[in-house]
Amino acid sequence: MDRIGRRVRSFCFPGLLLFTLIVTAGNLLAESILNFPRLSSEENTFTGVAIVNPSAQDALVTFTAYGEDGELLTGINNPVPLMVPAKSQLAQLTSEIFGSGLDPATVGWFQATSSVDDLTGFFLFLDGSLTLFDGADLPVSAVKIIFNKIRIDAGHQTEINLINPGDDLADLELQIIEGDSPAVVEELILPAKGVVRLDVATFFEITEIAPEAYLAVSSDFDIAGFEFIKTPNGDLLGLNGRSTSEQLTNLYFPQVAVLGPWETNLGL
């Protein structure tokens, strides 16, 4: 961070209290922290990453990968600094950034940080034959997030990825909510900078779930999450966990697929 300079001036007017104006040079909040909730090293799969730098200055971005215990992943290049030019983007596979030395069973996530503000990011998960292909923008962090669509019926599988991007251990409560039925509740502890990858059916020990069910995750510190829903015919749906502060009275869906073999499912 650049050195911060301060200029202090005092003003006194008759009959008024003395007050002090502090002028701060530099922007204390001028930084970007981008959390990518899933680092995959599975065989024949790839994760593409795009970071856009809309600012007028070049951005040095540091990529750091963490494991389940919150420690830096080893056996790869980590951390990795890369430059994203002004008004430009960086688009690479995670294997190009970190290398390909991770065990396929590794569960991880990574964070991209820069002293330049307003960077944005996106990630895409796919396999070599392009039968699996989906991604998302980056999830927000909050103390309560909602996964508004979960499926485990008729061959569906729902995978949940939760990260703790902070520096404190987080206590989590996970609830499957199905209308007026009693919530199914489980708890877990997520280390600082830690990650957990859950199969919903296995974690909650359930084999059936109602179509209107959703998953709510509460924490004492900010967390973020991403889910994959895999269908019996091999399709893949990737969705971010959404903060409950994003609840709105009006929703707009800018694209609806209805032609040919395509259909659109809405989760509210």
PDB file of C-alpha atoms in Angstrom, residues 34-233:
ATOM      1  CA  LEU A  34     -11.494 -11.723  -5.771  1.00  0.00           C
ATOM      2  CA  ASN A  35     -12.500 -15.104  -4.330  1.00  0.00           C
ATOM      3  CA  PHE A  36     -12.675 -18.123  -6.649  1.00  0.00           C
ATOM      4  CA  PRO A  37     -14.497 -20.809  -4.599  1.00  0.00           C
ATOM      5  CA  ARG A  38     -13.424 -23.917  -6.523  1.00  0.00           C
ATOM      6  CA  LEU A  39      -9.944 -25.026  -7.609  1.00  0.00           C
ATOM      7  CA  SER A  40     -10.232 -28.284  -9.534  1.00  0.00           C
ATOM      8  CA  SER A  41      -7.464 -30.718 -10.394  1.00  0.00           C
ATOM      9  CA  GLU A  42      -9.725 -33.590 -11.436  1.00  0.00           C
ATOM     10  CA  GLU A  43      -8.624 -35.644 -14.423  1.00  0.00           C
ATOM     11  CA  ASN A  44      -9.708 -34.305 -17.830  1.00  0.00           C
ATOM     12  CA  THR A  45     -11.266 -31.186 -16.323  1.00  0.00           C
ATOM     13  CA  PHE A  46     -10.262 -27.562 -16.661  1.00  0.00           C
ATOM     14  CA  THR A  47     -11.035 -24.297 -14.921  1.00  0.00           C
ATOM     15  CA  GLY A  48     -10.791 -21.108 -16.939  1.00  0.00           C
ATOM     16  CA  VAL A  49     -10.275 -17.779 -15.201  1.00  0.00           C
ATOM     17  CA  ALA A  50     -10.853 -14.276 -16.522  1.00  0.00           C
ATOM     18  CA  ILE A  51      -9.956 -11.070 -14.685  1.00  0.00           C
ATOM     19  CA  VAL A  52     -10.825  -7.677 -16.145  1.00  0.00           C
ATOM     20  CA  ASN A  53      -8.973  -4.501 -15.229  1.00  0.00           C
ATOM     21  CA  PRO A  54     -11.161  -1.524 -16.231  1.00  0.00           C
ATOM     22  CA  SER A  55      -8.874   1.020 -14.566  1.00  0.00           C
ATOM     23  CA  ALA A  56      -6.320   3.284 -16.193  1.00  0.00           C
ATOM     24  CA  GLN A  57      -3.349   1.658 -14.430  1.00  0.00           C
ATOM     25  CA  ASP A  58      -1.709  -1.724 -14.783  1.00  0.00           C
ATOM     26  CA  ALA A  59      -2.658  -4.143 -11.996  1.00  0.00           C
ATOM     27  CA  LEU A  60      -0.262  -6.616 -10.414  1.00  0.00           C
ATOM     28  CA  VAL A  61      -2.513  -9.490  -9.314  1.00  0.00           C
ATOM     29  CA  THR A  62      -1.340 -12.150  -6.866  1.00  0.00           C
ATOM     30  CA  PHE A  63      -3.029 -15.570  -7.086  1.00  0.00           C
ATOM     31  CA  THR A  64      -2.933 -17.624  -3.876  1.00  0.00           C
ATOM     32  CA  ALA A  65      -4.369 -21.145  -3.551  1.00  0.00           C
ATOM     33  CA  TYR A  66      -5.580 -22.579  -0.238  1.00  0.00           C
ATOM     34  CA  GLY A  67      -6.580 -26.061   0.903  1.00  0.00           C
ATOM     35  CA  GLU A  68      -9.216 -27.458   3.246  1.00  0.00           C
ATOM     36  CA  ASP A  69      -7.187 -26.530   6.327  1.00  0.00           C
ATOM     37  CA  GLY A  70      -6.641 -22.942   5.160  1.00  0.00           C
ATOM     38  CA  GLU A  71      -2.956 -23.485   4.476  1.00  0.00           C
ATOM     39  CA  LEU A  72      -1.272 -22.703   1.161  1.00  0.00           C
ATOM     40  CA  LEU A  73      -1.437 -25.618  -1.258  1.00  0.00           C
ATOM     41  CA  THR A  74       1.942 -27.139  -2.032  1.00  0.00           C
ATOM     42  CA  GLY A  75       3.270 -28.987  -5.062  1.00  0.00           C
ATOM     43  CA  ILE A  76       2.289 -26.112  -7.362  1.00  0.00           C
ATOM     44  CA  ASN A  77       3.442 -22.565  -8.066  1.00  0.00           C
ATOM     45  CA  ASN A  78       1.862 -20.701  -5.172  1.00  0.00           C
ATOM     46  CA  PRO A  79       1.460 -17.760  -4.806  1.00  0.00           C
ATOM     47  CA  VAL A  80       1.762 -16.468  -8.377  1.00  0.00           C
ATOM     48  CA  PRO A  81       1.998 -12.779  -9.396  1.00  0.00           C
ATOM     49  CA  LEU A  82       0.640 -11.820 -12.839  1.00  0.00           C
ATOM     50  CA  MET A  83       0.162  -8.453 -14.515  1.00  0.00           C
ATOM     51  CA  VAL A  84      -3.198  -7.398 -15.933  1.00  0.00           C
ATOM     52  CA  PRO A  85      -2.682  -4.328 -18.161  1.00  0.00           C
ATOM     53  CA  ALA A  86      -4.928  -1.287 -17.872  1.00  0.00           C
ATOM     54  CA  LYS A  87      -8.201  -1.544 -19.801  1.00  0.00           C
ATOM     55  CA  SER A  88      -7.481  -5.197 -20.507  1.00  0.00           C
ATOM     56  CA  GLN A  89      -8.129  -8.721 -19.258  1.00  0.00           C
ATOM     57  CA  LEU A  90      -6.235 -11.818 -18.216  1.00  0.00           C
ATOM     58  CA  ALA A  91      -7.699 -15.135 -19.406  1.00  0.00           C
ATOM     59  CA  GLN A  92      -5.931 -18.368 -18.430  1.00  0.00           C
ATOM     60  CA  LEU A  93      -6.541 -21.874 -17.181  1.00  0.00           C
ATOM     61  CA  THR A  94      -5.740 -22.488 -13.526  1.00  0.00           C
ATOM     62  CA  SER A  95      -3.210 -25.091 -14.683  1.00  0.00           C
ATOM     63  CA  GLU A  96      -1.384 -22.301 -16.540  1.00  0.00           C
ATOM     64  CA  ILE A  97      -1.355 -20.131 -13.421  1.00  0.00           C
ATOM     65  CA  PHE A  98      -0.475 -22.664 -10.730  1.00  0.00           C
ATOM     66  CA  GLY A  99       0.875 -25.567 -12.775  1.00  0.00           C
ATOM     67  CA  SER A 100      -0.476 -29.113 -12.792  1.00  0.00           C
ATOM     68  CA  GLY A 101       1.115 -30.654  -9.718  1.00  0.00           C
ATOM     69  CA  LEU A 102      -2.008 -31.067  -7.561  1.00  0.00           C
ATOM     70  CA  ASP A 103      -3.357 -34.470  -6.631  1.00  0.00           C
ATOM     71  CA  PRO A 104      -6.729 -34.985  -8.409  1.00  0.00           C
ATOM     72  CA  ALA A 105      -8.446 -35.479  -5.045  1.00  0.00           C
ATOM     73  CA  THR A 106      -7.338 -32.053  -3.780  1.00  0.00           C
ATOM     74  CA  VAL A 107     -10.100 -29.740  -2.556  1.00  0.00           C
ATOM     75  CA  GLY A 108      -9.066 -26.115  -2.832  1.00  0.00           C
ATOM     76  CA  TRP A 109      -9.925 -22.544  -3.726  1.00  0.00           C
ATOM     77  CA  PHE A 110      -7.906 -19.493  -4.675  1.00  0.00           C
ATOM     78  CA  GLN A 111      -7.892 -15.772  -4.159  1.00  0.00           C
ATOM     79  CA  ALA A 112      -6.694 -13.006  -6.476  1.00  0.00           C
ATOM     80  CA  THR A 113      -5.622  -9.761  -4.822  1.00  0.00           C
ATOM     81  CA  SER A 114      -4.351  -6.454  -6.153  1.00  0.00           C
ATOM     82  CA  SER A 115      -3.733  -2.943  -4.855  1.00  0.00           C
ATOM     83  CA  VAL A 116      -5.701  -1.667  -7.871  1.00  0.00           C
ATOM     84  CA  ASP A 117      -9.414  -1.200  -7.253  1.00  0.00           C
ATOM     85  CA  ASP A 118     -12.441  -2.353  -9.289  1.00  0.00           C
ATOM     86  CA  LEU A 119     -11.045  -5.559 -10.801  1.00  0.00           C
ATOM     87  CA  THR A 120     -13.748  -8.084 -11.676  1.00  0.00           C
ATOM     88  CA  GLY A 121     -13.600 -11.816 -12.332  1.00  0.00           C
ATOM     89  CA  PHE A 122     -15.294 -14.881 -13.812  1.00  0.00           C
ATOM     90  CA  PHE A 123     -14.536 -18.594 -13.864  1.00  0.00           C
ATOM     91  CA  LEU A 124     -15.610 -21.470 -16.089  1.00  0.00           C
ATOM     92  CA  PHE A 125     -15.516 -25.219 -15.401  1.00  0.00           C
ATOM     93  CA  LEU A 126     -15.392 -27.693 -18.293  1.00  0.00           C
ATOM     94  CA  ASP A 127     -14.129 -31.099 -19.351  1.00  0.00           C
ATOM     95  CA  GLY A 128     -12.081 -32.095 -22.368  1.00  0.00           C
ATOM     96  CA  SER A 129     -15.087 -33.271 -24.403  1.00  0.00           C
ATOM     97  CA  LEU A 130     -17.183 -30.195 -23.480  1.00  0.00           C
ATOM     98  CA  THR A 131     -19.960 -32.359 -22.054  1.00  0.00           C
ATOM     99  CA  LEU A 132     -19.620 -30.393 -18.795  1.00  0.00           C
ATOM    100  CA  PHE A 133     -19.486 -26.648 -19.277  1.00  0.00           C
ATOM    101  CA  ASP A 134     -20.614 -23.946 -16.838  1.00  0.00           C
ATOM    102  CA  GLY A 135     -19.335 -21.213 -14.598  1.00  0.00           C
ATOM    103  CA  ALA A 136     -20.269 -18.003 -12.839  1.00  0.00           C
ATOM    104  CA  ASP A 137     -19.135 -14.575 -11.766  1.00  0.00           C
ATOM    105  CA  LEU A 138     -17.555 -14.417  -8.334  1.00  0.00           C
ATOM    106  CA  PRO A 139     -19.749 -14.940  -5.247  1.00  0.00           C
ATOM    107  CA  VAL A 140     -20.279 -12.271  -2.631  1.00  0.00           C
ATOM    108  CA  SER A 141     -19.240 -12.884   0.973  1.00  0.00           C
ATOM    109  CA  ALA A 142     -21.839 -12.634   3.742  1.00  0.00           C
ATOM    110  CA  VAL A 143     -22.764 -14.136   7.109  1.00  0.00           C
ATOM    111  CA  LYS A 144     -25.829 -15.793   5.572  1.00  0.00           C
ATOM    112  CA  ILE A 145     -26.037 -17.142   2.043  1.00  0.00           C
ATOM    113  CA  ILE A 146     -28.734 -19.044   0.174  1.00  0.00           C
ATOM    114  CA  PHE A 147     -28.448 -21.769  -2.455  1.00  0.00           C
ATOM    115  CA  ASN A 148     -31.885 -21.454  -3.993  1.00  0.00           C
ATOM    116  CA  LYS A 149     -31.785 -24.660  -6.042  1.00  0.00           C
ATOM    117  CA  ILE A 150     -30.652 -28.080  -4.859  1.00  0.00           C
ATOM    118  CA  ARG A 151     -31.425 -31.454  -6.461  1.00  0.00           C
ATOM    119  CA  ILE A 152     -30.640 -35.007  -5.392  1.00  0.00           C
ATOM    120  CA  ASP A 153     -33.587 -36.847  -6.943  1.00  0.00           C
ATOM    121  CA  ALA A 154     -33.749 -38.985 -10.095  1.00  0.00           C
ATOM    122  CA  GLY A 155     -30.022 -39.138 -10.613  1.00  0.00           C
ATOM    123  CA  HIS A 156     -29.295 -35.487  -9.823  1.00  0.00           C
ATOM    124  CA  GLN A 157     -26.305 -34.608  -7.653  1.00  0.00           C
ATOM    125  CA  THR A 158     -25.676 -31.315  -5.841  1.00  0.00           C
ATOM    126  CA  GLU A 159     -22.150 -30.316  -4.810  1.00  0.00           C
ATOM    127  CA  ILE A 160     -21.654 -27.357  -2.468  1.00  0.00           C
ATOM    128  CA  ASN A 161     -18.349 -25.480  -2.127  1.00  0.00           C
ATOM    129  CA  LEU A 162     -17.992 -23.175   0.904  1.00  0.00           C
ATOM    130  CA  ILE A 163     -15.005 -20.947   1.615  1.00  0.00           C
ATOM    131  CA  ASN A 164     -13.954 -18.831   4.569  1.00  0.00           C
ATOM    132  CA  PRO A 165     -11.924 -15.974   3.058  1.00  0.00           C
ATOM    133  CA  GLY A 166     -11.333 -14.317   6.425  1.00  0.00           C
ATOM    134  CA  ASP A 167      -8.690 -14.707   9.106  1.00  0.00           C
ATOM    135  CA  ASP A 168     -10.969 -16.174  11.810  1.00  0.00           C
ATOM    136  CA  LEU A 169     -12.351 -19.674  12.286  1.00  0.00           C
ATOM    137  CA  ALA A 170     -16.039 -19.747  11.281  1.00  0.00           C
ATOM    138  CA  ASP A 171     -18.856 -21.782  12.832  1.00  0.00           C
ATOM    139  CA  LEU A 172     -21.415 -22.710  10.168  1.00  0.00           C
ATOM    140  CA  GLU A 173     -25.004 -23.918  10.380  1.00  0.00           C
ATOM    141  CA  LEU A 174     -26.460 -25.488   7.238  1.00  0.00           C
ATOM    142  CA  GLN A 175     -30.217 -25.928   6.864  1.00  0.00           C
ATOM    143  CA  ILE A 176     -32.241 -27.608   4.144  1.00  0.00           C
ATOM    144  CA  ILE A 177     -35.586 -25.828   4.151  1.00  0.00           C
ATOM    145  CA  GLU A 178     -38.654 -27.445   2.555  1.00  0.00           C
ATOM    146  CA  GLY A 179     -41.807 -25.378   2.948  1.00  0.00           C
ATOM    147  CA  ASP A 180     -43.487 -26.045   6.296  1.00  0.00           C
ATOM    148  CA  SER A 181     -41.455 -29.190   7.029  1.00  0.00           C
ATOM    149  CA  PRO A 182     -38.914 -29.079   9.876  1.00  0.00           C
ATOM    150  CA  ALA A 183     -35.511 -27.922   8.626  1.00  0.00           C
ATOM    151  CA  VAL A 184     -32.749 -30.504   8.286  1.00  0.00           C
ATOM    152  CA  VAL A 185     -29.803 -28.987  10.172  1.00  0.00           C
ATOM    153  CA  GLU A 186     -26.101 -29.797  10.241  1.00  0.00           C
ATOM    154  CA  GLU A 187     -23.100 -27.865  11.570  1.00  0.00           C
ATOM    155  CA  LEU A 188     -19.448 -27.644  10.647  1.00  0.00           C
ATOM    156  CA  ILE A 189     -16.349 -25.587  11.418  1.00  0.00           C
ATOM    157  CA  LEU A 190     -14.482 -23.881   8.596  1.00  0.00           C
ATOM    158  CA  PRO A 191     -10.872 -22.813   9.297  1.00  0.00           C
ATOM    159  CA  ALA A 192      -9.621 -19.372   8.328  1.00  0.00           C
ATOM    160  CA  LYS A 193      -8.917 -19.423   4.560  1.00  0.00           C
ATOM    161  CA  GLY A 194     -10.391 -22.941   4.569  1.00  0.00           C
ATOM    162  CA  VAL A 195     -12.717 -24.650   2.107  1.00  0.00           C
ATOM    163  CA  VAL A 196     -15.151 -27.544   2.219  1.00  0.00           C
ATOM    164  CA  ARG A 197     -16.729 -29.437  -0.693  1.00  0.00           C
ATOM    165  CA  LEU A 198     -19.937 -31.285   0.179  1.00  0.00           C
ATOM    166  CA  ASP A 199     -22.218 -33.705  -1.582  1.00  0.00           C
ATOM    167  CA  VAL A 200     -25.617 -32.641  -0.218  1.00  0.00           C
ATOM    168  CA  ALA A 201     -27.116 -36.138  -0.101  1.00  0.00           C
ATOM    169  CA  THR A 202     -24.102 -37.580   1.715  1.00  0.00           C
ATOM    170  CA  PHE A 203     -23.599 -34.682   4.128  1.00  0.00           C
ATOM    171  CA  PHE A 204     -27.239 -34.527   5.243  1.00  0.00           C
ATOM    172  CA  GLU A 205     -27.741 -38.307   4.934  1.00  0.00           C
ATOM    173  CA  ILE A 206     -30.870 -37.939   2.817  1.00  0.00           C
ATOM    174  CA  THR A 207     -31.972 -39.600  -0.415  1.00  0.00           C
ATOM    175  CA  GLU A 208     -34.960 -37.461  -1.347  1.00  0.00           C
ATOM    176  CA  ILE A 209     -35.797 -33.783  -1.331  1.00  0.00           C
ATOM    177  CA  ALA A 210     -38.769 -31.678  -2.373  1.00  0.00           C
ATOM    178  CA  PRO A 211     -38.545 -29.568  -5.559  1.00  0.00           C
ATOM    179  CA  GLU A 212     -39.071 -26.369  -3.546  1.00  0.00           C
ATOM    180  CA  ALA A 213     -36.228 -27.091  -1.106  1.00  0.00           C
ATOM    181  CA  TYR A 214     -33.270 -24.745  -0.726  1.00  0.00           C
ATOM    182  CA  LEU A 215     -30.134 -24.574   1.385  1.00  0.00           C
ATOM    183  CA  ALA A 216     -29.393 -21.761   3.854  1.00  0.00           C
ATOM    184  CA  VAL A 217     -25.916 -21.381   5.370  1.00  0.00           C
ATOM    185  CA  SER A 218     -25.305 -19.109   8.374  1.00  0.00           C
ATOM    186  CA  SER A 219     -21.947 -18.184   9.887  1.00  0.00           C
ATOM    187  CA  ASP A 220     -20.478 -15.927  12.543  1.00  0.00           C
ATOM    188  CA  PHE A 221     -18.038 -14.557   9.919  1.00  0.00           C
ATOM    189  CA  ASP A 222     -18.382 -13.794   6.222  1.00  0.00           C
ATOM    190  CA  ILE A 223     -18.329 -16.838   3.967  1.00  0.00           C
ATOM    191  CA  ALA A 224     -18.943 -17.418   0.260  1.00  0.00           C
ATOM    192  CA  GLY A 225     -20.177 -20.378  -1.734  1.00  0.00           C
ATOM    193  CA  PHE A 226     -20.740 -21.981  -5.114  1.00  0.00           C
ATOM    194  CA  GLU A 227     -22.708 -25.056  -6.154  1.00  0.00           C
ATOM    195  CA  PHE A 228     -22.741 -27.529  -9.035  1.00  0.00           C
ATOM    196  CA  ILE A 229     -25.898 -29.433  -9.916  1.00  0.00           C
ATOM    197  CA  LYS A 230     -25.217 -32.421 -12.154  1.00  0.00           C
ATOM    198  CA  THR A 231     -28.131 -33.915 -14.088  1.00  0.00           C
ATOM    199  CA  PRO A 232     -28.579 -37.569 -15.137  1.00  0.00           C
ATOM    200  CA  ASN A 233     -27.879 -36.728 -18.797  1.00  0.00           C
TER     201      ASN A 233
END
